[in-house]
């Protein structure tokens, strides 16, 4: 076991992806803004053209790889301009006309659009809900199984190891969306997945100011095909975004500990209220997903979901909050929430609230939420 595999999450996050220490050089070099590089003679070396690779990406990719698969030298990570760019790169690099893909029916709300595009390309799309490992029933003949666990926004959890073993037995690849869990909460490659894919826009970077995505894989051939797709479509991050993301990783463990603790504290405070329904948080001992989540997750995330009785009541609740921003996305150091049905893509009730716990003092955050709930009941 390497030293990288033995150290703690905080130490790893602080030091991940840093270059060799050289006298008079910065510990984390600034972003490299370059469309081209000096390239006399035959084409060789790692950096030739800005769409293909960049030193700032390299540091970030190594850092994410160290978090996703500590101590594993055979793992490669590729960064993208957004989470959807990373998702698309896996789907469209691995699938062709006539293939079958299994997608979550309760996943990220852009998936209906993804399904339309895949179908237009002659790819058969099957769907299944996340809970209960329902994907097992539709795996036969599939080329790729896409798992989102915990699911967004419903927070259901499936058994990644069980599904990966079943998919591989049928000749299918497995990709896991690790956005909500982050590498500190879940390591899909260790659970048997072929790809760990995520939006770095969320808790990974944690400040709501970067769009980023990544794909981590330990198979060189699969990595090469995803890299080829990135090159063809040019779905690359800017150097500044990559540098800011790497800088943000240093506080990931600190942020995750506080935010996840706040999420659990809030969920416990909401558990016995009779004015909300459908409370979900995988960290709650009585949550339907807790048993599976506790087996495969090391942290349970910062997102809590619950439902208020009507759209009007949910909107009054959102208006009454003072420490929580009414905004989409999740994972930031400032708490956010939204009435998720306003987007139209999620199969949730009109009063469904997705709440992302930030890093505020827990007493202040809980007090604000409980007060807003009381005011919304009037």
mmCIF file of C-alpha atoms in Angstrom:
data_model
loop_
_atom_site.group_PDB
_atom_site.id
_atom_site.type_symbol
_atom_site.label_atom_id
_atom_site.label_comp_id
_atom_site.label_asym_id
_atom_site.label_seq_id
_atom_site.Cartn_x
_atom_site.Cartn_y
_atom_site.Cartn_z
ATOM 1 C CA UNK A 1 0.000 0.000 0.000
ATOM 2 C CA UNK A 2 1.399 3.395 -0.946
ATOM 3 C CA UNK A 3 1.661 6.333 1.409
ATOM 4 C CA UNK A 4 -1.139 8.037 -0.570
ATOM 5 C CA UNK A 5 -3.492 5.193 0.327
ATOM 6 C CA UNK A 6 -2.646 5.373 4.031
ATOM 7 C CA UNK A 7 -3.014 9.093 4.782
ATOM 8 C CA UNK A 8 -6.263 10.710 5.888
ATOM 9 C CA UNK A 9 -8.770 12.460 3.682
ATOM 10 C CA UNK A 10 -7.831 15.923 4.920
ATOM 11 C CA UNK A 11 -4.139 15.420 4.271
ATOM 12 C CA UNK A 12 -4.857 13.932 0.862
ATOM 13 C CA UNK A 13 -7.177 16.764 -0.154
ATOM 14 C CA UNK A 14 -4.651 19.414 0.882
ATOM 15 C CA UNK A 15 -1.767 17.844 -1.013
ATOM 16 C CA UNK A 16 -3.464 16.087 -3.955
ATOM 17 C CA UNK A 17 -2.017 16.780 -7.372
ATOM 18 C CA UNK A 18 0.772 19.113 -6.265
ATOM 19 C CA UNK A 19 3.898 19.045 -8.445
ATOM 20 C CA UNK A 20 7.339 18.114 -7.186
ATOM 21 C CA UNK A 21 8.667 20.691 -4.747
ATOM 22 C CA UNK A 22 11.335 22.806 -6.469
ATOM 23 C CA UNK A 23 13.222 25.676 -4.924
ATOM 24 C CA UNK A 24 11.769 29.083 -5.789
ATOM 25 C CA UNK A 25 8.767 27.553 -7.543
ATOM 26 C CA UNK A 26 5.174 27.963 -6.237
ATOM 27 C CA UNK A 27 3.626 25.034 -4.405
ATOM 28 C CA UNK A 28 0.610 25.242 -6.732
ATOM 29 C CA UNK A 29 1.619 26.835 -10.057
ATOM 30 C CA UNK A 30 -0.723 29.416 -11.482
ATOM 31 C CA UNK A 31 -2.960 28.676 -14.474
ATOM 32 C CA UNK A 32 -1.266 28.190 -17.831
ATOM 33 C CA UNK A 33 -3.065 30.203 -20.514
ATOM 34 C CA UNK A 34 -1.796 28.739 -23.757
ATOM 35 C CA UNK A 35 -3.415 27.750 -27.019
ATOM 36 C CA UNK A 36 -0.139 26.388 -28.355
ATOM 37 C CA UNK A 37 3.296 25.403 -27.069
ATOM 38 C CA UNK A 38 6.799 25.464 -28.522
ATOM 39 C CA UNK A 39 6.954 22.379 -30.727
ATOM 40 C CA UNK A 40 9.990 22.165 -33.025
ATOM 41 C CA UNK A 41 10.591 19.030 -35.072
ATOM 42 C CA UNK A 42 8.497 15.891 -34.647
ATOM 43 C CA UNK A 43 5.382 16.063 -32.481
ATOM 44 C CA UNK A 44 6.240 14.698 -29.040
ATOM 45 C CA UNK A 45 5.756 15.435 -25.371
ATOM 46 C CA UNK A 46 2.658 15.992 -23.262
ATOM 47 C CA UNK A 47 1.713 19.526 -24.348
ATOM 48 C CA UNK A 48 1.225 20.348 -28.005
ATOM 49 C CA UNK A 49 -2.066 22.167 -28.446
ATOM 50 C CA UNK A 50 -4.461 23.713 -25.930
ATOM 51 C CA UNK A 51 -7.475 21.588 -26.841
ATOM 52 C CA UNK A 52 -5.549 18.382 -26.197
ATOM 53 C CA UNK A 53 -3.890 19.026 -22.857
ATOM 54 C CA UNK A 54 -2.750 21.707 -20.464
ATOM 55 C CA UNK A 55 -0.398 21.627 -17.428
ATOM 56 C CA UNK A 56 -3.083 23.131 -15.200
ATOM 57 C CA UNK A 57 -5.493 20.348 -16.144
ATOM 58 C CA UNK A 58 -2.785 17.793 -15.399
ATOM 59 C CA UNK A 59 -2.368 18.925 -11.793
ATOM 60 C CA UNK A 60 -6.140 18.913 -11.237
ATOM 61 C CA UNK A 61 -6.640 15.546 -12.937
ATOM 62 C CA UNK A 62 -3.963 13.973 -10.777
ATOM 63 C CA UNK A 63 -5.542 15.483 -7.674
ATOM 64 C CA UNK A 64 -9.025 14.159 -8.454
ATOM 65 C CA UNK A 65 -7.575 10.752 -9.306
ATOM 66 C CA UNK A 66 -5.844 10.615 -5.916
ATOM 67 C CA UNK A 67 -9.169 11.340 -4.203
ATOM 68 C CA UNK A 68 -11.231 8.906 -6.292
ATOM 69 C CA UNK A 69 -8.760 6.016 -6.031
ATOM 70 C CA UNK A 70 -6.036 6.612 -3.414
ATOM 71 C CA UNK A 71 -2.818 4.751 -4.072
ATOM 72 C CA UNK A 72 -3.957 3.422 -7.456
ATOM 73 C CA UNK A 73 -1.353 4.310 -10.062
ATOM 74 C CA UNK A 74 -3.366 2.916 -12.985
ATOM 75 C CA UNK A 75 -6.208 5.434 -12.662
ATOM 76 C CA UNK A 76 -6.636 8.329 -15.100
ATOM 77 C CA UNK A 77 -8.896 11.356 -14.757
ATOM 78 C CA UNK A 78 -10.055 13.698 -17.514
ATOM 79 C CA UNK A 79 -11.574 17.093 -16.732
ATOM 80 C CA UNK A 80 -14.346 18.712 -18.761
ATOM 81 C CA UNK A 81 -16.122 22.040 -19.099
ATOM 82 C CA UNK A 82 -19.132 20.848 -17.070
ATOM 83 C CA UNK A 83 -20.683 17.813 -15.488
ATOM 84 C CA UNK A 84 -22.917 17.287 -18.513
ATOM 85 C CA UNK A 85 -19.869 17.430 -20.783
ATOM 86 C CA UNK A 86 -18.334 14.610 -18.731
ATOM 87 C CA UNK A 87 -21.566 12.591 -18.783
ATOM 88 C CA UNK A 88 -21.933 13.060 -22.533
ATOM 89 C CA UNK A 89 -18.332 12.037 -23.131
ATOM 90 C CA UNK A 90 -18.871 8.645 -21.496
ATOM 91 C CA UNK A 91 -22.246 8.001 -23.119
ATOM 92 C CA UNK A 92 -21.335 9.011 -26.645
ATOM 93 C CA UNK A 93 -17.833 7.541 -26.638
ATOM 94 C CA UNK A 94 -19.066 4.123 -25.501
ATOM 95 C CA UNK A 95 -22.396 3.740 -27.311
ATOM 96 C CA UNK A 96 -23.295 3.338 -30.976
ATOM 97 C CA UNK A 97 -26.450 2.650 -32.966
ATOM 98 C CA UNK A 98 -28.003 -0.643 -31.907
ATOM 99 C CA UNK A 99 -26.539 -0.597 -28.391
ATOM 100 C CA UNK A 100 -28.639 -0.643 -25.232
ATOM 101 C CA UNK A 101 -28.084 1.686 -22.282
ATOM 102 C CA UNK A 102 -29.811 1.628 -18.891
ATOM 103 C CA UNK A 103 -30.414 5.055 -17.346
ATOM 104 C CA UNK A 104 -32.012 6.043 -14.032
ATOM 105 C CA UNK A 105 -35.664 7.052 -14.327
ATOM 106 C CA UNK A 106 -35.267 9.244 -11.242
ATOM 107 C CA UNK A 107 -31.919 10.860 -12.023
ATOM 108 C CA UNK A 108 -30.767 14.350 -12.897
ATOM 109 C CA UNK A 109 -33.490 16.306 -14.677
ATOM 110 C CA UNK A 110 -31.502 16.713 -17.920
ATOM 111 C CA UNK A 111 -31.615 12.955 -18.550
ATOM 112 C CA UNK A 112 -34.892 13.128 -20.529
ATOM 113 C CA UNK A 113 -33.062 15.317 -23.052
ATOM 114 C CA UNK A 114 -30.147 12.897 -23.055
ATOM 115 C CA UNK A 115 -32.569 10.047 -23.711
ATOM 116 C CA UNK A 116 -34.027 11.880 -26.709
ATOM 117 C CA UNK A 117 -30.583 12.364 -28.224
ATOM 118 C CA UNK A 118 -29.492 8.780 -27.619
ATOM 119 C CA UNK A 119 -32.705 7.499 -29.195
ATOM 120 C CA UNK A 120 -32.176 9.770 -32.194
ATOM 121 C CA UNK A 121 -28.775 8.113 -32.672
ATOM 122 C CA UNK A 122 -30.375 4.659 -32.768
ATOM 123 C CA UNK A 123 -29.470 3.656 -29.216
ATOM 124 C CA UNK A 124 -32.085 1.799 -27.173
ATOM 125 C CA UNK A 125 -32.671 3.455 -23.798
ATOM 126 C CA UNK A 126 -34.120 1.536 -20.877
ATOM 127 C CA UNK A 127 -34.863 3.169 -17.551
ATOM 128 C CA UNK A 128 -35.316 1.966 -14.002
ATOM 129 C CA UNK A 129 -35.606 3.673 -10.625
ATOM 130 C CA UNK A 130 -32.604 3.749 -8.315
ATOM 131 C CA UNK A 131 -34.191 2.228 -5.210
ATOM 132 C CA UNK A 132 -34.344 -1.529 -4.755
ATOM 133 C CA UNK A 133 -31.635 -2.187 -7.358
ATOM 134 C CA UNK A 134 -34.400 -2.150 -9.965
ATOM 135 C CA UNK A 135 -31.805 -1.937 -12.758
ATOM 136 C CA UNK A 136 -31.227 -5.673 -12.388
ATOM 137 C CA UNK A 137 -34.475 -6.354 -14.245
ATOM 138 C CA UNK A 138 -33.438 -4.518 -17.428
ATOM 139 C CA UNK A 139 -29.742 -5.358 -17.760
ATOM 140 C CA UNK A 140 -29.877 -8.190 -20.295
ATOM 141 C CA UNK A 141 -28.252 -7.119 -23.544
ATOM 142 C CA UNK A 142 -27.138 -3.735 -22.238
ATOM 143 C CA UNK A 143 -23.807 -2.196 -23.257
ATOM 144 C CA UNK A 144 -23.726 0.367 -20.444
ATOM 145 C CA UNK A 145 -25.403 0.745 -17.058
ATOM 146 C CA UNK A 146 -25.584 4.296 -15.717
ATOM 147 C CA UNK A 147 -26.020 4.609 -11.945
ATOM 148 C CA UNK A 148 -26.751 7.772 -9.994
ATOM 149 C CA UNK A 149 -26.469 7.109 -6.270
ATOM 150 C CA UNK A 150 -27.632 8.848 -4.181
ATOM 151 C CA UNK A 151 -30.143 9.896 -6.818
ATOM 152 C CA UNK A 152 -30.821 13.553 -7.484
ATOM 153 C CA UNK A 153 -33.149 14.852 -6.134
ATOM 154 C CA UNK A 154 -34.904 11.893 -4.445
ATOM 155 C CA UNK A 155 -31.838 10.577 -2.549
ATOM 156 C CA UNK A 156 -32.471 6.896 -3.201
ATOM 157 C CA UNK A 157 -29.426 4.615 -3.040
ATOM 158 C CA UNK A 158 -28.618 1.394 -4.888
ATOM 159 C CA UNK A 159 -26.021 -1.296 -4.242
ATOM 160 C CA UNK A 160 -23.184 -0.362 -6.612
ATOM 161 C CA UNK A 161 -21.137 -3.506 -6.011
ATOM 162 C CA UNK A 162 -24.105 -5.815 -6.615
ATOM 163 C CA UNK A 163 -25.159 -3.981 -9.769
ATOM 164 C CA UNK A 164 -21.607 -3.789 -11.122
ATOM 165 C CA UNK A 165 -21.109 -7.524 -10.687
ATOM 166 C CA UNK A 166 -24.419 -8.250 -12.412
ATOM 167 C CA UNK A 167 -23.690 -5.847 -15.258
ATOM 168 C CA UNK A 168 -20.193 -7.186 -15.861
ATOM 169 C CA UNK A 169 -21.536 -10.739 -15.883
ATOM 170 C CA UNK A 170 -23.755 -9.662 -18.780
ATOM 171 C CA UNK A 171 -20.926 -7.871 -20.607
ATOM 172 C CA UNK A 172 -22.004 -4.330 -19.720
ATOM 173 C CA UNK A 173 -19.870 -1.421 -18.571
ATOM 174 C CA UNK A 174 -20.835 0.535 -15.453
ATOM 175 C CA UNK A 175 -20.672 4.287 -14.890
ATOM 176 C CA UNK A 176 -21.530 5.890 -11.550
ATOM 177 C CA UNK A 177 -22.453 9.541 -11.130
ATOM 178 C CA UNK A 178 -20.561 10.438 -7.959
ATOM 179 C CA UNK A 179 -21.572 14.096 -7.825
ATOM 180 C CA UNK A 180 -23.656 14.089 -4.677
ATOM 181 C CA UNK A 181 -21.367 11.806 -2.668
ATOM 182 C CA UNK A 182 -18.007 13.247 -3.829
ATOM 183 C CA UNK A 183 -14.871 11.071 -3.630
ATOM 184 C CA UNK A 184 -14.810 11.613 0.142
ATOM 185 C CA UNK A 185 -18.222 10.008 0.453
ATOM 186 C CA UNK A 186 -17.988 7.185 -2.061
ATOM 187 C CA UNK A 187 -15.392 5.597 -4.350
ATOM 188 C CA UNK A 188 -17.218 3.950 -7.254
ATOM 189 C CA UNK A 189 -14.114 2.346 -8.785
ATOM 190 C CA UNK A 190 -13.478 0.466 -5.539
ATOM 191 C CA UNK A 191 -17.086 -0.748 -5.700
ATOM 192 C CA UNK A 192 -16.567 -2.199 -9.176
ATOM 193 C CA UNK A 193 -17.567 0.623 -11.526
ATOM 194 C CA UNK A 194 -15.665 1.242 -14.749
ATOM 195 C CA UNK A 195 -16.232 5.011 -14.684
ATOM 196 C CA UNK A 196 -16.687 7.485 -11.866
ATOM 197 C CA UNK A 197 -18.260 10.616 -13.331
ATOM 198 C CA UNK A 198 -19.175 13.836 -11.565
ATOM 199 C CA UNK A 199 -19.995 17.478 -11.794
ATOM 200 C CA UNK A 200 -17.207 19.372 -10.078
ATOM 201 C CA UNK A 201 -19.543 22.354 -10.039
ATOM 202 C CA UNK A 202 -21.113 21.046 -6.831
ATOM 203 C CA UNK A 203 -19.525 20.100 -3.491
ATOM 204 C CA UNK A 204 -16.178 19.074 -4.977
ATOM 205 C CA UNK A 205 -15.294 22.736 -5.524
ATOM 206 C CA UNK A 206 -17.967 24.050 -3.191
ATOM 207 C CA UNK A 207 -18.205 27.769 -3.852
ATOM 208 C CA UNK A 208 -20.768 28.007 -6.632
ATOM 209 C CA UNK A 209 -18.400 29.842 -8.963
ATOM 210 C CA UNK A 210 -17.011 27.123 -11.263
ATOM 211 C CA UNK A 211 -18.522 24.903 -13.948
ATOM 212 C CA UNK A 212 -16.516 21.688 -14.206
ATOM 213 C CA UNK A 213 -16.875 17.955 -14.792
ATOM 214 C CA UNK A 214 -14.618 14.924 -14.733
ATOM 215 C CA UNK A 215 -14.362 11.245 -15.604
ATOM 216 C CA UNK A 216 -12.111 8.851 -13.693
ATOM 217 C CA UNK A 217 -11.321 5.403 -15.109
ATOM 218 C CA UNK A 218 -8.666 2.742 -14.598
ATOM 219 C CA UNK A 219 -8.906 1.066 -18.028
ATOM 220 C CA UNK A 220 -6.493 2.669 -20.494
ATOM 221 C CA UNK A 221 -8.600 1.787 -23.527
ATOM 222 C CA UNK A 222 -11.768 3.258 -22.055
ATOM 223 C CA UNK A 223 -9.874 6.372 -20.994
ATOM 224 C CA UNK A 224 -8.494 6.797 -24.500
ATOM 225 C CA UNK A 225 -11.969 6.682 -26.024
ATOM 226 C CA UNK A 226 -13.277 9.307 -23.593
ATOM 227 C CA UNK A 227 -10.210 11.452 -24.237
ATOM 228 C CA UNK A 228 -10.837 11.153 -27.969
ATOM 229 C CA UNK A 229 -14.400 12.365 -27.521
ATOM 230 C CA UNK A 230 -13.182 15.368 -25.509
ATOM 231 C CA UNK A 231 -10.754 16.217 -28.294
ATOM 232 C CA UNK A 232 -13.405 15.931 -31.012
ATOM 233 C CA UNK A 233 -16.066 18.060 -29.321
ATOM 234 C CA UNK A 234 -13.696 20.413 -27.505
ATOM 235 C CA UNK A 235 -15.552 20.157 -24.188
ATOM 236 C CA UNK A 236 -12.561 21.435 -22.226
ATOM 237 C CA UNK A 237 -12.361 23.549 -19.073
ATOM 238 C CA UNK A 238 -10.645 26.912 -19.041
ATOM 239 C CA UNK A 239 -7.270 27.002 -17.269
ATOM 240 C CA UNK A 240 -8.571 29.485 -14.702
ATOM 241 C CA UNK A 241 -11.509 27.240 -13.818
ATOM 242 C CA UNK A 242 -9.180 24.247 -13.494
ATOM 243 C CA UNK A 243 -6.803 26.166 -11.242
ATOM 244 C CA UNK A 244 -9.618 27.466 -9.036
ATOM 245 C CA UNK A 245 -11.005 23.935 -8.769
ATOM 246 C CA UNK A 246 -7.633 22.585 -7.654
ATOM 247 C CA UNK A 247 -7.278 25.350 -5.095
ATOM 248 C CA UNK A 248 -10.758 24.537 -3.783
ATOM 249 C CA UNK A 249 -9.933 20.846 -3.294
ATOM 250 C CA UNK A 250 -7.663 21.738 -0.397
ATOM 251 C CA UNK A 251 -10.710 22.530 1.761
ATOM 252 C CA UNK A 252 -12.913 19.686 0.535
ATOM 253 C CA UNK A 253 -12.606 17.581 3.673
ATOM 254 C CA UNK A 254 -13.211 20.587 5.934
ATOM 255 C CA UNK A 255 -16.251 21.666 3.941
ATOM 256 C CA UNK A 256 -17.668 18.175 3.607
ATOM 257 C CA UNK A 257 -17.408 17.460 7.320
ATOM 258 C CA UNK A 258 -19.254 20.661 8.263
ATOM 259 C CA UNK A 259 -21.836 20.516 5.483
ATOM 260 C CA UNK A 260 -22.631 16.842 5.964
ATOM 261 C CA UNK A 261 -22.920 17.321 9.719
ATOM 262 C CA UNK A 262 -25.264 20.263 9.114
ATOM 263 C CA UNK A 263 -27.381 18.129 6.773
ATOM 264 C CA UNK A 264 -27.756 15.417 9.415
ATOM 265 C CA UNK A 265 -28.531 17.979 12.128
ATOM 266 C CA UNK A 266 -31.207 19.547 9.945
ATOM 267 C CA UNK A 267 -32.699 16.174 9.013
ATOM 268 C CA UNK A 268 -32.914 15.217 12.690
ATOM 269 C CA UNK A 269 -34.612 18.528 13.477
ATOM 270 C CA UNK A 270 -37.185 17.931 10.731
ATOM 271 C CA UNK A 271 -37.846 14.265 11.454
ATOM 272 C CA UNK A 272 -40.640 14.725 13.984
ATOM 273 C CA UNK A 273 -42.451 17.656 12.380
ATOM 274 C CA UNK A 274 -45.936 16.840 11.151
ATOM 275 C CA UNK A 275 -46.004 19.655 8.569
ATOM 276 C CA UNK A 276 -43.510 18.008 6.201
ATOM 277 C CA UNK A 277 -43.549 14.676 4.416
ATOM 278 C CA UNK A 278 -41.152 12.471 2.504
ATOM 279 C CA UNK A 279 -38.077 13.471 4.494
ATOM 280 C CA UNK A 280 -34.990 11.837 2.979
ATOM 281 C CA UNK A 281 -31.354 11.839 4.026
ATOM 282 C CA UNK A 282 -29.255 8.672 3.666
ATOM 283 C CA UNK A 283 -27.488 9.429 6.952
ATOM 284 C CA UNK A 284 -30.668 9.082 8.999
ATOM 285 C CA UNK A 285 -30.734 5.631 10.635
ATOM 286 C CA UNK A 286 -34.393 5.199 9.669
ATOM 287 C CA UNK A 287 -34.010 6.396 6.077
ATOM 288 C CA UNK A 288 -35.022 3.700 3.535
ATOM 289 C CA UNK A 289 -31.567 3.943 1.930
ATOM 290 C CA UNK A 290 -29.476 4.016 5.091
ATOM 291 C CA UNK A 291 -28.613 0.317 5.261
ATOM 292 C CA UNK A 292 -27.147 0.194 1.761
ATOM 293 C CA UNK A 293 -25.621 3.666 2.039
ATOM 294 C CA UNK A 294 -23.823 2.736 5.254
ATOM 295 C CA UNK A 295 -22.188 -0.229 3.494
ATOM 296 C CA UNK A 296 -20.789 1.692 0.547
ATOM 297 C CA UNK A 297 -20.591 5.355 1.594
ATOM 298 C CA UNK A 298 -18.107 6.927 3.981
ATOM 299 C CA UNK A 299 -20.079 10.190 4.203
ATOM 300 C CA UNK A 300 -23.715 10.762 3.308
ATOM 301 C CA UNK A 301 -23.629 14.117 1.528
ATOM 302 C CA UNK A 302 -25.002 17.578 2.189
ATOM 303 C CA UNK A 303 -28.438 17.292 0.540
ATOM 304 C CA UNK A 304 -31.721 16.774 2.381
ATOM 305 C CA UNK A 305 -35.101 16.543 0.663
ATOM 306 C CA UNK A 306 -38.645 16.881 1.958
ATOM 307 C CA UNK A 307 -42.105 17.818 0.732
ATOM 308 C CA UNK A 308 -44.510 20.519 1.884
ATOM 309 C CA UNK A 309 -48.221 20.089 1.331
ATOM 310 C CA UNK A 310 -48.702 22.545 -1.551
ATOM 311 C CA UNK A 311 -46.779 24.623 -4.038
ATOM 312 C CA UNK A 312 -47.952 27.803 -2.318
ATOM 313 C CA UNK A 313 -46.699 26.634 1.047
ATOM 314 C CA UNK A 314 -43.331 25.653 -0.431
ATOM 315 C CA UNK A 315 -43.014 29.069 -2.041
ATOM 316 C CA UNK A 316 -43.873 30.800 1.246
ATOM 317 C CA UNK A 317 -41.203 28.694 2.951
ATOM 318 C CA UNK A 318 -38.597 29.697 0.386
ATOM 319 C CA UNK A 319 -39.500 33.379 0.732
ATOM 320 C CA UNK A 320 -39.252 33.229 4.531
ATOM 321 C CA UNK A 321 -35.692 31.858 4.620
ATOM 322 C CA UNK A 322 -32.999 34.416 5.429
ATOM 323 C CA UNK A 323 -29.798 32.342 5.630
ATOM 324 C CA UNK A 324 -30.592 30.118 2.640
ATOM 325 C CA UNK A 325 -30.407 31.200 -0.990
ATOM 326 C CA UNK A 326 -33.198 30.252 -3.391
ATOM 327 C CA UNK A 327 -30.957 28.793 -6.074
ATOM 328 C CA UNK A 328 -30.416 25.639 -8.054
ATOM 329 C CA UNK A 329 -27.382 23.344 -7.801
ATOM 330 C CA UNK A 330 -26.050 22.113 -4.456
ATOM 331 C CA UNK A 331 -22.898 21.562 -2.455
ATOM 332 C CA UNK A 332 -21.847 25.146 -1.813
ATOM 333 C CA UNK A 333 -20.590 26.610 1.450
ATOM 334 C CA UNK A 334 -23.694 28.813 1.517
ATOM 335 C CA UNK A 335 -26.893 26.844 2.027
ATOM 336 C CA UNK A 336 -29.284 26.754 -0.907
ATOM 337 C CA UNK A 337 -32.725 25.306 -1.470
ATOM 338 C CA UNK A 338 -35.341 25.266 -4.179
ATOM 339 C CA UNK A 339 -38.802 24.054 -5.027
ATOM 340 C CA UNK A 340 -37.514 21.505 -7.466
ATOM 341 C CA UNK A 341 -40.700 21.050 -9.515
ATOM 342 C CA UNK A 342 -40.317 24.559 -10.958
ATOM 343 C CA UNK A 343 -37.902 23.126 -13.539
ATOM 344 C CA UNK A 344 -40.455 20.626 -14.801
ATOM 345 C CA UNK A 345 -38.008 17.759 -15.375
ATOM 346 C CA UNK A 346 -38.252 15.913 -12.058
ATOM 347 C CA UNK A 347 -41.086 13.560 -11.129
ATOM 348 C CA UNK A 348 -41.632 15.091 -7.694
ATOM 349 C CA UNK A 349 -44.593 16.786 -5.965
ATOM 350 C CA UNK A 350 -45.198 20.514 -6.364
ATOM 351 C CA UNK A 351 -44.103 21.106 -2.768
ATOM 352 C CA UNK A 352 -40.856 19.101 -3.014
ATOM 353 C CA UNK A 353 -37.829 20.925 -1.555
ATOM 354 C CA UNK A 354 -34.227 20.010 -2.285
ATOM 355 C CA UNK A 355 -32.101 21.524 0.472
ATOM 356 C CA UNK A 356 -28.314 21.782 0.299
ATOM 357 C CA UNK A 357 -26.716 22.390 3.690
ATOM 358 C CA UNK A 358 -23.857 24.848 3.712
ATOM 359 C CA UNK A 359 -21.187 25.602 6.279
ATOM 360 C CA UNK A 360 -23.144 28.005 8.493
ATOM 361 C CA UNK A 361 -23.325 27.472 12.254
ATOM 362 C CA UNK A 362 -25.765 24.576 12.677
ATOM 363 C CA UNK A 363 -27.864 26.289 15.336
ATOM 364 C CA UNK A 364 -28.371 29.309 13.094
ATOM 365 C CA UNK A 365 -29.224 27.212 10.063
ATOM 366 C CA UNK A 366 -31.733 24.997 11.851
ATOM 367 C CA UNK A 367 -33.364 27.977 13.550
ATOM 368 C CA UNK A 368 -33.805 29.721 10.208
ATOM 369 C CA UNK A 369 -35.392 26.660 8.594
ATOM 370 C CA UNK A 370 -37.750 25.961 11.493
ATOM 371 C CA UNK A 371 -38.825 29.592 11.658
ATOM 372 C CA UNK A 372 -39.457 29.662 7.903
ATOM 373 C CA UNK A 373 -41.545 26.487 8.161
ATOM 374 C CA UNK A 374 -43.643 28.044 10.930
ATOM 375 C CA UNK A 375 -44.189 31.222 8.920
ATOM 376 C CA UNK A 376 -45.087 29.215 5.792
ATOM 377 C CA UNK A 377 -47.862 27.447 7.706
ATOM 378 C CA UNK A 378 -49.766 30.701 8.274
#
